[in-house]
Amino acid sequence: MSQTKTTIPYKRRVSTTQSYLDFLVNSSNDAITGTNLERKITAWNPAAEKLYGYKAQEIMGKSIDIIVPEYKNEEVDTLFKRLAKGTPVYNYETERMRKDGNIISVSITLSPIKNAENKIIGFSTITRDISEHYEMEKKLRLFKEAVEAANDGLQIVSLDGKIIFSNKSVQKIYGFSPDELKGKPVGLLNKDLRVADKVIVPALKKYGSWSGEIEVHRKNGSIFPVWLTASVIKHNNKPIAFVGSIRDITEKRNQEKLKTDFLSMAAHELRTPLTTLKLISDAHIRKYKKFGKDQIKISELDLINVELNRLNLIINDLLDDSRIETGKLHMRFETIDINLLIRRVIRKMKIINKRHRINFRRGISTPVVADPNRIEQVIVNLITNAAKYSPIFSTITIEVEKIKDTVRISVKDEGEGIPLEKQQLIFDRFYQVKENSGKGFGLGLYISREIVKNHKGKMWVESKNKKGSVFYFTLRAA
Ligand code: ADP
């Protein structure tokens, strides 16, 4: 076989290889650029023109910095130092700047270019535009974070009813971790096992969405209500899965119950004195018609007064309660003598209540900063409670003591006392140790404690079951 026939002369061989390489470079979809050691651009293929917006003739010989955003300068220095040592850089994700100033996300592969003597004379860069891919990834990440951050539980369920994904709120609501739920039939979480198959899935198939209240199980076995909004996820108009958004509505239900209980309690409380008033006034009208006005006794009018006072107190409590709820319980502070105030209150209480002995142990005369009407309300409430919850003819003792820079007022009774575990609860709104005792509706202590809090004071109780209670509150000495 003759060698000379097949061997291509060196010069032609080089130029053939060269034009082949040129062809590859020019037809590549990736931007291919060359840079010399002075960072001047020495090669710029058509894909680079398309990517960066610069024509080869306008950018050749210019510094590569032209396509590097300022905040990436340092990064380029580091990369070039690495290259100068002969180490290539593969698929490095960074950002570059187009001619129109837009920043694009790119993946670059940098390699040193060596001459025949194996000396580095520049660098080649293959750049791939990953903006779209990057944007997509960013969007996906954002999506995932938004789904995880959602306050509502979100679940994706396969068409055959198996849980594919649950966000963190699902864990908070149900107590199951997303992994514990994965692959499980979603219907198992419902209290009524038929509701998914019989109601939700048929509605989803027919209308594409369903929303309503259902009862579900927590991991700890308790059952609670949720509001579920479910819909079908479609791809190319074909159902591929279901998505459900779950909101725990326990609190809402409790609030609604509280409101209903409150209204029926208020109505009940208001009806009692009103019924009495109606009976008394009917009797008066009858007497007046039969015997004339001389037969009307002052003691009976007193009875009307007592009932009207009771009505007044109930309505004031209701108003104060709504003022506290809306943050509108205003105080009018002044410097007062607490001993005088208590003496005045006791005088009034003795007129109304003749069935208890009320003792007063006054303290040293100390002025306090307080709203006299509100503090009177607190003392009246404590004395009224002491009377309500203790036997008739027992003693109620009110005491004032100065302790450092506060004045402590106490109201002691000889009544039924309050069990230890209930002593904190009695200050809660509507709380009563014995529900529906017919002796009030659990607002007095709540309002009193709020008033004392508004005076920067404290209120508490010390009590032994069946051995009476002592209610304390403090005020700042002036
Ligand atoms: P009300 O007396 O209208 O029910 P309060 O808020 O004044 O409401 O009191 C809440 C509950 O605390 C009462 O229902 C009662 O069970 C208990 N309580 C309050 N004061 C006393 C007291 N001096 N002795 C025993 N129990 C009391």
XYZ file of N, CA and C in Angstrom, residues 180-435:
768
model
N -45.699 10.210 57.040
C -46.676 9.244 57.577
C -47.928 9.185 56.709
N -48.204 10.310 56.027
C -49.434 10.375 55.236
C -49.246 9.878 53.803
N -48.008 10.006 53.305
C -47.734 9.675 51.895
C -48.217 8.268 51.536
N -48.992 8.182 50.477
C -49.448 6.877 49.986
C -50.702 6.355 50.665
N -51.117 7.022 51.775
C -52.307 6.535 52.502
C -53.583 7.032 51.819
N -54.674 6.268 51.900
C -55.952 6.747 51.331
C -56.430 7.968 52.130
N -56.711 9.052 51.439
C -57.039 10.317 52.121
C -58.325 10.190 52.941
N -59.233 9.315 52.495
C -60.515 9.165 53.172
C -60.385 8.661 54.599
N -59.241 7.984 54.920
C -59.060 7.432 56.258
C -58.993 8.512 57.326
N -58.662 9.752 56.902
C -58.570 10.834 57.873
C -59.955 11.319 58.313
N -60.969 11.014 57.498
C -62.306 11.521 57.802
C -62.994 10.665 58.860
N -63.812 11.324 59.682
C -64.551 10.596 60.724
C -65.550 9.648 60.048
N -66.267 10.188 59.068
C -67.215 9.361 58.331
C -66.504 8.817 57.086
N -66.218 7.504 57.116
C -65.397 6.928 56.048
C -66.073 6.985 54.673
N -67.401 7.226 54.666
C -68.087 7.209 53.370
C -68.070 8.559 52.673
N -67.754 9.628 53.440
C -67.938 10.974 52.886
C -67.087 11.229 51.627
N -65.860 10.644 51.597
C -64.995 10.869 50.434
C -65.588 10.209 49.189
N -65.906 8.904 49.331
C -66.406 8.137 48.174
C -67.814 8.538 47.753
N -68.632 8.837 48.762
C -70.054 9.059 48.446
C -70.363 10.526 48.105
N -69.584 11.449 48.676
C -69.925 12.859 48.478
C -68.846 13.616 47.691
N -67.602 13.596 48.229
C -66.588 14.497 47.678
C -66.146 14.085 46.268
N -65.734 12.818 46.127
C -65.228 12.381 44.811
C -66.293 12.507 43.712
N -67.559 12.046 43.954
C -68.564 12.239 42.889
C -68.741 13.712 42.513
N -68.714 14.615 43.531
C -68.883 16.050 43.243
C -67.698 16.562 42.433
N -66.486 16.080 42.780
C -65.294 16.512 42.041
C -65.390 16.073 40.582
N -65.865 14.844 40.385
C -65.966 14.327 39.007
C -67.014 15.108 38.224
N -68.097 15.484 38.912
C -69.197 16.137 38.212
C -68.937 17.635 38.013
N -68.496 18.301 39.091
C -68.386 19.779 39.016
C -66.941 20.293 39.011
N -65.972 19.428 39.269
C -64.567 19.878 39.273
C -64.121 20.440 40.602
N -65.059 20.692 41.541
C -64.643 21.189 42.859
C -65.707 20.863 43.904
N -65.265 20.874 45.168
C -66.209 20.650 46.273
C -65.715 21.417 47.479
N -66.595 22.059 48.215
C -66.157 22.650 49.480
C -67.236 22.454 50.526
N -66.789 22.254 51.742
C -67.740 22.035 52.830
C -67.035 21.668 54.115
N -67.856 21.502 55.164
C -67.296 21.182 56.483
C -67.330 19.677 56.684
N -66.200 19.118 57.136
C -66.212 17.689 57.483
C -65.500 17.500 58.818
N -65.747 16.377 59.446
C -65.054 16.094 60.706
C -63.933 15.107 60.428
N -62.770 15.390 61.012
C -61.597 14.549 60.720
C -60.887 14.135 62.013
N -59.993 13.144 61.880
C -59.252 12.621 63.038
C -57.892 13.284 63.154
N -57.503 13.621 64.368
C -56.112 13.986 64.617
C -55.341 12.720 64.956
N -53.989 12.822 64.896
C -53.183 11.644 65.212
C -53.487 11.150 66.634
N -53.750 12.110 67.549
C -54.017 11.714 68.935
C -55.428 11.161 69.142
N -56.172 10.991 68.046
C -57.495 10.362 68.151
C -58.647 11.348 68.277
N -58.336 12.616 68.603
C -59.445 13.563 68.771
C -60.063 13.896 67.414
N -61.325 14.278 67.455
C -62.041 14.605 66.215
C -62.336 16.096 66.205
N -62.131 16.728 65.064
C -62.350 18.182 64.999
C -62.875 18.562 63.614
N -63.494 19.751 63.504
C -64.079 20.136 62.216
C -63.076 20.893 61.333
N -63.095 20.610 60.032
C -62.269 21.384 59.093
C -63.153 21.842 57.935
N -62.712 22.919 57.302
C -63.371 23.364 56.083
C -62.481 22.912 54.928
N -63.034 22.058 54.073
C -62.242 21.513 52.972
C -62.685 22.122 51.645
N -61.694 22.584 50.859
C -61.992 23.023 49.500
C -61.157 22.135 48.585
N -61.830 21.308 47.798
C -61.094 20.368 46.943
C -61.383 20.676 45.485
N -60.357 20.508 44.641
C -60.620 20.659 43.205
C -59.746 19.704 42.385
N -60.092 19.601 41.126
C -59.396 18.665 40.242
C -58.221 19.398 39.589
N -57.045 18.746 39.540
C -55.911 19.318 38.801
C -55.934 18.688 37.416
N -55.879 19.544 36.385
C -55.930 18.989 35.025
C -54.649 19.307 34.266
N -54.276 18.398 33.360
C -53.170 18.666 32.449
C -53.680 18.321 31.057
N -53.512 19.263 30.130
C -54.075 19.090 28.778
C -55.546 18.684 28.844
N -56.247 19.335 29.771
C -57.683 19.109 29.943
C -58.044 17.720 30.477
N -57.023 16.970 30.947
C -57.333 15.643 31.496
C -57.027 15.657 32.996
N -57.947 15.164 33.855
C -57.689 15.146 35.299
C -56.450 14.319 35.606
N -55.547 14.868 36.448
C -54.362 14.074 36.810
C -54.271 13.858 38.323
N -54.944 14.702 39.101
C -54.914 14.540 40.563
C -55.948 15.477 41.181
N -56.060 15.416 42.527
C -56.925 16.345 43.252
C -56.066 17.191 44.172
N -56.522 18.417 44.433
C -55.833 19.232 45.430
C -56.871 19.658 46.462
N -56.465 19.558 47.725
C -57.386 19.932 48.801
C -56.763 20.963 49.711
N -57.528 21.982 50.061
C -57.031 22.954 51.039
C -57.889 22.801 52.295
N -57.181 22.658 53.448
C -57.874 22.291 54.689
C -57.666 23.380 55.739
N -58.766 23.850 56.309
C -58.642 24.868 57.374
C -59.304 24.341 58.652
N -58.522 24.361 59.736
C -59.057 23.935 61.030
C -60.043 25.003 61.520
N -61.314 24.613 61.720
C -62.297 25.630 62.118
C -62.788 25.412 63.557
N -61.963 24.699 64.359
C -62.349 24.455 65.754
C -62.596 25.774 66.473
N -61.632 26.693 66.307
C -61.714 27.977 67.011
C -62.972 28.736 66.601
N -63.254 28.714 65.289
C -64.424 29.421 64.767
C -65.706 28.829 65.376
N -65.751 27.492 65.406
C -66.926 26.835 65.985
C -67.078 27.206 67.459
N -65.914 27.213 68.209
C -65.966 27.572 69.629
C -66.497 28.980 69.812
N -65.996 29.888 68.943
C -66.434 31.289 69.032
C -67.932 31.386 68.800
N -68.394 30.633 67.798
C -69.826 30.682 67.487
C -70.648 30.157 68.662
N -70.121 29.077 69.284
C -70.846 28.488 70.411
C -70.871 29.484 71.568
N -69.713 30.135 71.775
C -69.598 31.122 72.848
C -70.634 32.228 72.657
N -70.750 32.664 71.394
C -71.677 33.744 71.073
C -73.126 33.305 71.361
N -73.458 32.080 70.919
C -74.823 31.584 71.134
C -75.080 31.430 72.631
N -74.075 30.823 73.344
C -74.239 30.638 74.792
C -74.429 31.981 75.463
N -73.608 32.941 75.000
C -73.637 34.271 75.598
C -75.012 34.914 75.426
N -75.538 34.830 74.214
C -76.836 35.446 73.941
C -77.935 34.793 74.769
N -77.903 33.439 74.865
C -78.982 32.805 75.621
C -78.818 33.113 77.109
N -77.542 33.215 77.568
C -77.307 33.526 78.980
C -77.774 34.951 79.289
N -77.418 35.882 78.383
C -77.795 37.283 78.596
C -79.315 37.401 78.609
N -79.966 36.718 77.649
C -81.426 36.794 77.579
C -82.033 36.255 78.873
N -81.457 35.110 79.341
C -81.960 34.479 80.558
C -81.797 35.422 81.760
N -80.590 36.015 81.867
C -80.298 36.913 82.993
C -81.213 38.131 83.000
N -81.487 38.666 81.813
C -82.315 39.870 81.728
C -83.787 39.533 81.999
N -84.158 38.311 81.665
C -85.572 37.954 81.808
C -85.977 37.833 83.279
N -85.021 37.355 84.132
C -85.384 37.142 85.540
C -85.864 38.440 86.216
N -85.041 39.513 86.215
C -85.555 40.742 86.864
C -86.761 41.325 86.137
N -86.807 41.146 84.822
C -87.945 41.694 84.077
C -89.253 41.000 84.472
N -89.166 39.675 84.669
C -90.369 38.929 85.078
C -90.843 39.443 86.441
N -89.875 39.616 87.370
C -90.238 40.116 88.700
C -90.897 41.488 88.586
N -90.265 42.350 87.779
C -90.813 43.717 87.619
C -92.236 43.661 87.080
N -92.434 42.783 86.119
C -93.746 42.673 85.487
C -94.780 42.216 86.531
N -94.383 41.224 87.349
C -95.311 40.712 88.371
C -95.681 41.820 89.359
N -94.644 42.567 89.833
C -94.903 43.620 90.822
C -95.813 44.690 90.223
N -95.475 45.110 88.990
C -96.262 46.205 88.426
C -97.700 45.756 88.127
N -97.860 44.480 87.705
C -99.226 43.973 87.477
C -100.029 44.005 88.785
N -99.355 43.557 89.866
C -100.033 43.520 91.167
C -100.431 44.931 91.590
N -99.516 45.895 91.349
C -99.807 47.302 91.702
C -101.003 47.821 90.936
N -101.021 47.528 89.650
C -102.122 48.030 88.816
C -103.459 47.460 89.338
N -103.366 46.139 89.653
C -104.604 45.520 90.164
C -105.058 46.181 91.461
N -104.087 46.381 92.390
C -104.398 46.989 93.700
C -104.929 48.395 93.507
N -104.262 49.145 92.628
C -104.630 50.543 92.394
C -106.084 50.622 91.906
N -106.406 49.708 90.968
C -107.762 49.729 90.395
C -108.809 49.362 91.468
N -108.394 48.431 92.343
C -109.359 47.923 93.328
C -109.462 48.826 94.563
N -108.272 49.234 95.080
C -108.300 49.925 96.385
C -107.822 51.377 96.341
N -107.290 51.833 95.213
C -106.791 53.224 95.155
C -105.327 53.300 95.541
N -104.700 54.480 95.351
C -103.228 54.593 95.469
C -102.714 54.423 96.902
N -103.560 54.614 97.904
C -103.082 54.532 99.280
C -102.597 53.132 99.676
N -103.042 52.158 98.926
C -102.686 50.788 99.293
C -101.292 50.374 98.790
N -100.647 51.230 97.964
C -99.332 50.850 97.427
C -98.271 51.090 98.505
N -97.532 50.039 98.839
C -96.549 50.140 99.934
C -95.184 50.533 99.394
N -94.465 51.343 100.194
C -93.127 51.795 99.792
C -92.171 50.602 99.677
N -92.371 49.555 100.523
C -91.474 48.384 100.479
C -91.587 47.670 99.119
N -92.764 47.735 98.535
C -92.942 47.105 97.224
C -92.248 47.910 96.132
N -92.271 49.242 96.338
C -91.549 50.078 95.358
C -90.043 49.836 95.479
N -89.608 49.594 96.742
C -88.195 49.254 96.958
C -87.800 48.020 96.158
N -88.704 47.072 96.127
C -88.462 45.822 95.397
C -88.232 46.107 93.907
N -89.060 47.053 93.412
C -88.891 47.439 91.998
C -87.500 48.030 91.796
N -87.122 48.855 92.776
C -85.809 49.499 92.698
C -84.665 48.481 92.663
N -84.779 47.470 93.533
C -83.739 46.428 93.613
C -83.618 45.722 92.256
N -84.762 45.369 91.686
C -84.740 44.656 90.402
C -84.193 45.554 89.288
N -84.563 46.854 89.361
C -84.049 47.780 88.328
C -82.526 47.921 88.454
N -82.046 47.956 89.709
C -80.589 48.021 89.923
C -79.911 46.801 89.324
N -80.541 45.641 89.533
C -79.969 44.402 89.013
C -79.882 44.454 87.488
N -80.962 44.945 86.894
C -80.965 45.080 85.425
C -79.849 45.997 84.961
N -79.728 47.112 85.693
C -78.714 48.104 85.367
C -77.306 47.495 85.417
N -77.061 46.704 86.497
C -75.734 46.088 86.655
C -75.446 45.121 85.509
N -76.454 44.336 85.149
C -76.253 43.350 84.073
C -75.930 44.076 82.770
N -76.715 45.128 82.488
C -76.491 45.842 81.220
C -75.110 46.522 81.228
N -74.722 47.070 82.403
C -73.381 47.682 82.488
C -72.281 46.654 82.250
N -72.459 45.449 82.842
C -71.468 44.384 82.631
C -71.370 44.030 81.151
N -72.525 43.928 80.504
C -72.519 43.586 79.066
C -71.801 44.668 78.270
N -72.060 45.917 78.634
C -71.403 47.024 77.913
C -69.894 47.017 78.160
N -69.510 46.801 79.452
C -68.072 46.768 79.772
C -67.379 45.637 79.043
N -68.055 44.491 78.970
C -67.475 43.347 78.278
C -67.162 43.708 76.829
N -68.120 44.362 76.167
C -67.846 44.691 74.756
C -66.802 45.802 74.664
N -66.740 46.690 75.691
C -65.679 47.721 75.676
C -64.299 47.069 75.801
N -64.197 46.048 76.677
C -62.896 45.352 76.832
C -62.526 44.685 75.513
N -63.493 44.005 74.906
C -63.237 43.305 73.649
C -62.755 44.247 72.564
N -63.270 45.490 72.565
C -62.873 46.423 71.504
C -61.780 47.387 71.984
N -61.235 47.130 73.187
C -60.143 47.958 73.716
C -60.590 49.373 74.056
N -61.877 49.504 74.437
C -62.372 50.860 74.699
C -62.792 51.075 76.151
N -62.182 50.305 77.061
C -62.506 50.493 78.476
C -61.622 51.625 79.002
N -62.141 52.841 78.955
C -61.292 53.988 79.319
C -61.338 54.284 80.816
N -60.212 54.765 81.341
C -60.113 55.098 82.773
C -59.945 56.612 82.933
N -60.501 57.126 84.013
C -60.249 58.547 84.347
C -59.521 58.563 85.682
N -58.191 58.651 85.595
C -57.393 58.546 86.824
C -57.381 59.857 87.609
N -57.408 59.714 88.948
C -57.186 60.872 89.813
C -56.601 60.348 91.119
N -56.128 61.256 91.951
C -55.580 60.807 93.226
C -56.729 60.765 94.233
N -56.926 59.586 94.832
C -58.066 59.447 95.752
C -57.617 58.814 97.070
N -58.463 58.983 98.089
C -58.208 58.298 99.355
C -59.016 56.997 99.335
N -58.317 55.871 99.259
C -58.996 54.586 99.090
C -59.875 54.238 100.294
N -59.426 54.664 101.513
C -60.224 54.368 102.714
C -61.589 55.032 102.639
N -61.582 56.291 102.185
C -62.855 57.026 102.089
C -63.765 56.380 101.060
N -63.158 56.014 99.925
C -63.942 55.398 98.849
C -64.616 54.119 99.343
N -63.834 53.265 100.042
C -64.392 51.987 100.514
C -65.510 52.236 101.536
N -65.267 53.186 102.434
C -66.287 53.497 103.440
C -67.617 53.866 102.754
N -67.506 54.693 101.716
C -68.703 55.133 101.000
C -69.421 53.926 100.344
N -68.599 53.056 99.732
C -69.178 51.879 99.058
C -69.890 50.996 100.086
N -69.226 50.783 101.234
C -69.815 49.894 102.246
C -71.158 50.465 102.737
N -71.186 51.786 102.915
C -72.431 52.420 103.364
C -73.576 52.071 102.382
N -73.271 52.188 101.075
C -74.299 51.890 100.059
C -74.683 50.414 100.101
N -73.659 49.550 100.229
C -73.914 48.108 100.190
C -74.762 47.668 101.383
N -74.544 48.346 102.525
C -75.293 47.960 103.732
C -76.779 48.242 103.562
N -77.083 49.245 102.741
C -78.505 49.549 102.503
C -79.138 48.417 101.702
N -78.395 47.937 100.695
C -78.947 46.885 99.834
C -78.911 45.528 100.529
N -77.790 45.255 101.191
C -77.615 43.922 101.760
C -77.671 43.965 103.285
N -78.773 43.452 103.805
C -78.921 43.473 105.265
C -78.692 42.065 105.830
N -78.306 41.147 104.947
C -78.200 39.757 105.397
C -76.770 39.345 105.744
N -75.838 40.267 105.564
C -74.443 39.961 105.912
C -73.884 41.086 106.762
N -72.928 40.702 107.626
C -72.227 41.764 108.367
C -71.047 42.189 107.518
N -70.897 43.497 107.349
C -69.742 43.948 106.556
C -68.800 44.715 107.482
N -67.601 44.161 107.651
C -66.577 44.797 108.505
C -65.566 45.522 107.648
N -65.072 46.614 108.158
C -64.023 47.319 107.406
C -62.833 47.585 108.308
N -61.667 47.063 107.887
C -60.431 47.367 108.624
C -59.633 48.322 107.767
N -59.778 49.623 108.082
C -59.128 50.606 107.219
C -57.619 50.603 107.460
N -56.880 50.969 106.438
C -55.434 51.042 106.570
C -55.021 52.472 106.848
N -53.704 52.717 106.900
C -53.267 54.104 107.104
C -53.660 54.898 105.858
N -53.988 56.140 106.063
C -54.515 56.937 104.961
C -53.438 57.094 103.879
N -53.647 56.451 102.736
C -52.663 56.518 101.649
C -53.360 56.909 100.358
N -52.970 58.007 99.766
C -53.606 58.342 98.488
C -53.166 57.360 97.388
N -54.100 57.013 96.496
C -53.757 56.145 95.354
C -54.206 56.824 94.061
N -53.537 56.419 92.959
C -53.941 56.950 91.653
C -54.918 55.947 91.056
N -56.165 56.360 90.869
C -57.170 55.399 90.391
C -58.369 56.122 89.799
N -59.164 55.326 89.055
C -60.444 55.848 88.566
C -61.478 55.461 89.637
N -61.988 56.428 90.414
C -62.837 56.083 91.561
C -64.077 55.286 91.170
N -64.697 55.600 90.030
C -65.913 54.870 89.641
C -65.600 53.414 89.325
N -64.474 53.211 88.624
C -64.101 51.839 88.248
C -63.690 51.025 89.477
N -62.947 51.651 90.397
C -62.518 50.906 91.594
C -63.735 50.608 92.474
N -64.685 51.526 92.496
C -65.943 51.269 93.220
C -66.627 50.030 92.616
N -66.614 49.974 91.275
C -67.225 48.838 90.574
C -66.566 47.512 91.006
N -65.205 47.534 91.129
C -64.477 46.323 91.526
C -64.884 45.921 92.945
N -64.913 46.905 93.838
C -65.221 46.588 95.247
C -66.669 46.098 95.371
N -67.584 46.759 94.667
C -68.991 46.331 94.698
C -69.087 44.889 94.210
N -68.366 44.587 93.124
C -68.410 43.232 92.567
C -67.892 42.202 93.578
N -66.775 42.543 94.259
C -66.201 41.577 95.203
C -67.124 41.383 96.410
N -67.720 42.481 96.885
C -68.616 42.348 98.043
C -69.885 41.585 97.634
N -70.391 41.896 96.424
C -71.595 41.194 95.944
C -71.317 39.696 95.818
N -70.158 39.355 95.260
C -69.796 37.926 95.145
C -69.675 37.287 96.527
N -68.990 38.001 97.435
C -68.799 37.466 98.791
C -70.169 37.155 99.396
N -71.126 38.039 99.158
C -72.477 37.836 99.703
C -73.183 36.697 98.974
N -73.011 36.661 97.626
C -73.700 35.651 96.817
C -73.261 34.237 97.171
N -71.952 34.099 97.437
C -71.405 32.749 97.599
C -71.083 32.407 99.063
N -71.786 33.048 100.015
C -71.580 32.675 101.424
C -72.935 32.688 102.148
N -73.011 31.986 103.261
C -74.306 31.866 103.936
C -74.804 33.208 104.485
N -76.101 33.373 104.616
C -76.619 34.633 105.160
C -76.199 34.756 106.626
N -76.054 35.970 107.039
C -75.622 36.373 108.392
C -74.143 36.071 108.655
N -73.390 35.632 107.619
C -71.939 35.475 107.824
C -71.274 36.846 107.623
N -69.970 36.909 107.891
C -69.282 38.207 107.891
C -68.415 38.377 106.641
N -68.442 39.580 106.109
C -67.559 39.929 104.982
C -66.597 40.995 105.522
N -65.306 40.744 105.349
C -64.333 41.696 105.908
C -63.514 42.343 104.800
N -63.472 43.654 104.796
C -62.681 44.384 103.789
C -61.511 45.029 104.525
N -60.333 44.848 103.940
C -59.140 45.356 104.622
C -58.254 46.108 103.642
N -57.633 47.188 104.114
C -56.685 47.942 103.291
C -55.321 47.888 103.971
N -54.289 47.497 103.203
C -52.943 47.467 103.782
C -51.965 48.114 102.807
N -51.010 48.845 103.374
C -50.000 49.427 102.475
C -48.779 48.510 102.499
N -48.359 48.057 101.327
C -47.180 47.192 101.247
C -46.220 47.842 100.263
N -45.123 48.341 100.779
C -44.142 49.119 99.997
C -44.856 50.234 99.239
N -44.719 50.248 97.882
C -45.351 51.373 97.172
C -46.699 50.989 96.569
N -47.298 49.906 97.106
C -48.651 49.568 96.635
C -49.621 49.499 97.819
N -50.892 49.620 97.465
C -51.932 49.485 98.475
C -52.702 48.220 98.114
N -52.853 47.318 99.105
C -53.530 46.049 98.826
C -54.900 46.033 99.492
N -55.917 45.762 98.701
C -57.281 45.729 99.229
C -57.734 44.268 99.207
N -58.332 43.804 100.307
C -58.818 42.424 100.300
C -60.277 42.364 100.749
N -60.983 41.382 100.179
C -62.394 41.156 100.546
C -62.517 39.681 100.922
N -62.841 39.455 102.204
C -62.834 38.071 102.720
C -64.260 37.645 103.061
N -64.570 36.386 102.721
C -65.899 35.895 103.111
C -65.776 34.567 103.836
N -66.902 34.090 104.351
C -66.912 32.820 105.085
C -67.741 31.793 104.311
N -67.602 31.878 103.001
C -68.492 31.100 102.138
C -67.959 29.747 101.716
N -68.467 29.299 100.559
C -68.195 27.939 100.093
C -66.767 27.715 99.597
N -66.046 28.810 99.359
C -64.663 28.683 98.878
C -64.602 28.253 97.415
N -63.375 28.219 96.882
C -63.208 27.874 95.454
C -62.121 26.801 95.358
N -62.416 25.664 94.726
C -61.372 24.621 94.596
C -60.124 25.184 93.916
N -58.960 24.689 94.352
C -57.679 25.228 93.871
C -57.587 25.257 92.346
N -58.035 24.161 91.706
C -57.882 24.073 90.246
C -58.790 25.048 89.497
N -59.741 25.659 90.207
C -60.654 26.614 89.549
C -60.241 28.054 89.811
N -59.256 28.247 90.693
C -58.971 29.609 91.152
C -58.443 30.550 90.066
N -57.753 29.991 89.065
C -57.292 30.847 87.958
C -58.427 31.069 86.959
N -59.245 30.013 86.793
C -60.299 30.046 85.760
C -61.397 31.055 86.052
N -61.655 31.331 87.328
C -62.807 32.199 87.640
C -62.616 33.626 87.110
N -61.391 33.973 86.709
C -61.177 35.315 86.142
C -61.388 35.324 84.626
N -61.652 34.128 84.066
C -61.890 34.062 82.613
C -63.301 34.526 82.300
N -63.439 35.028 81.073
C -64.732 35.509 80.598
C -65.757 34.370 80.640
N -66.890 34.605 81.274
C -68.029 33.678 81.362
C -67.782 32.454 82.240
N -66.617 32.378 82.910
C -66.386 31.156 83.681
C -67.155 31.197 85.003
N -67.820 30.108 85.310
C -68.509 29.964 86.587
C -68.195 28.588 87.140
N -67.921 28.506 88.449
C -67.609 27.190 89.017
C -68.824 26.279 88.848
N -70.002 26.839 89.183
C -71.231 26.054 88.936
C -71.980 26.764 87.835
N -72.036 26.129 86.663
C -72.704 26.791 85.528
C -74.185 26.984 85.790
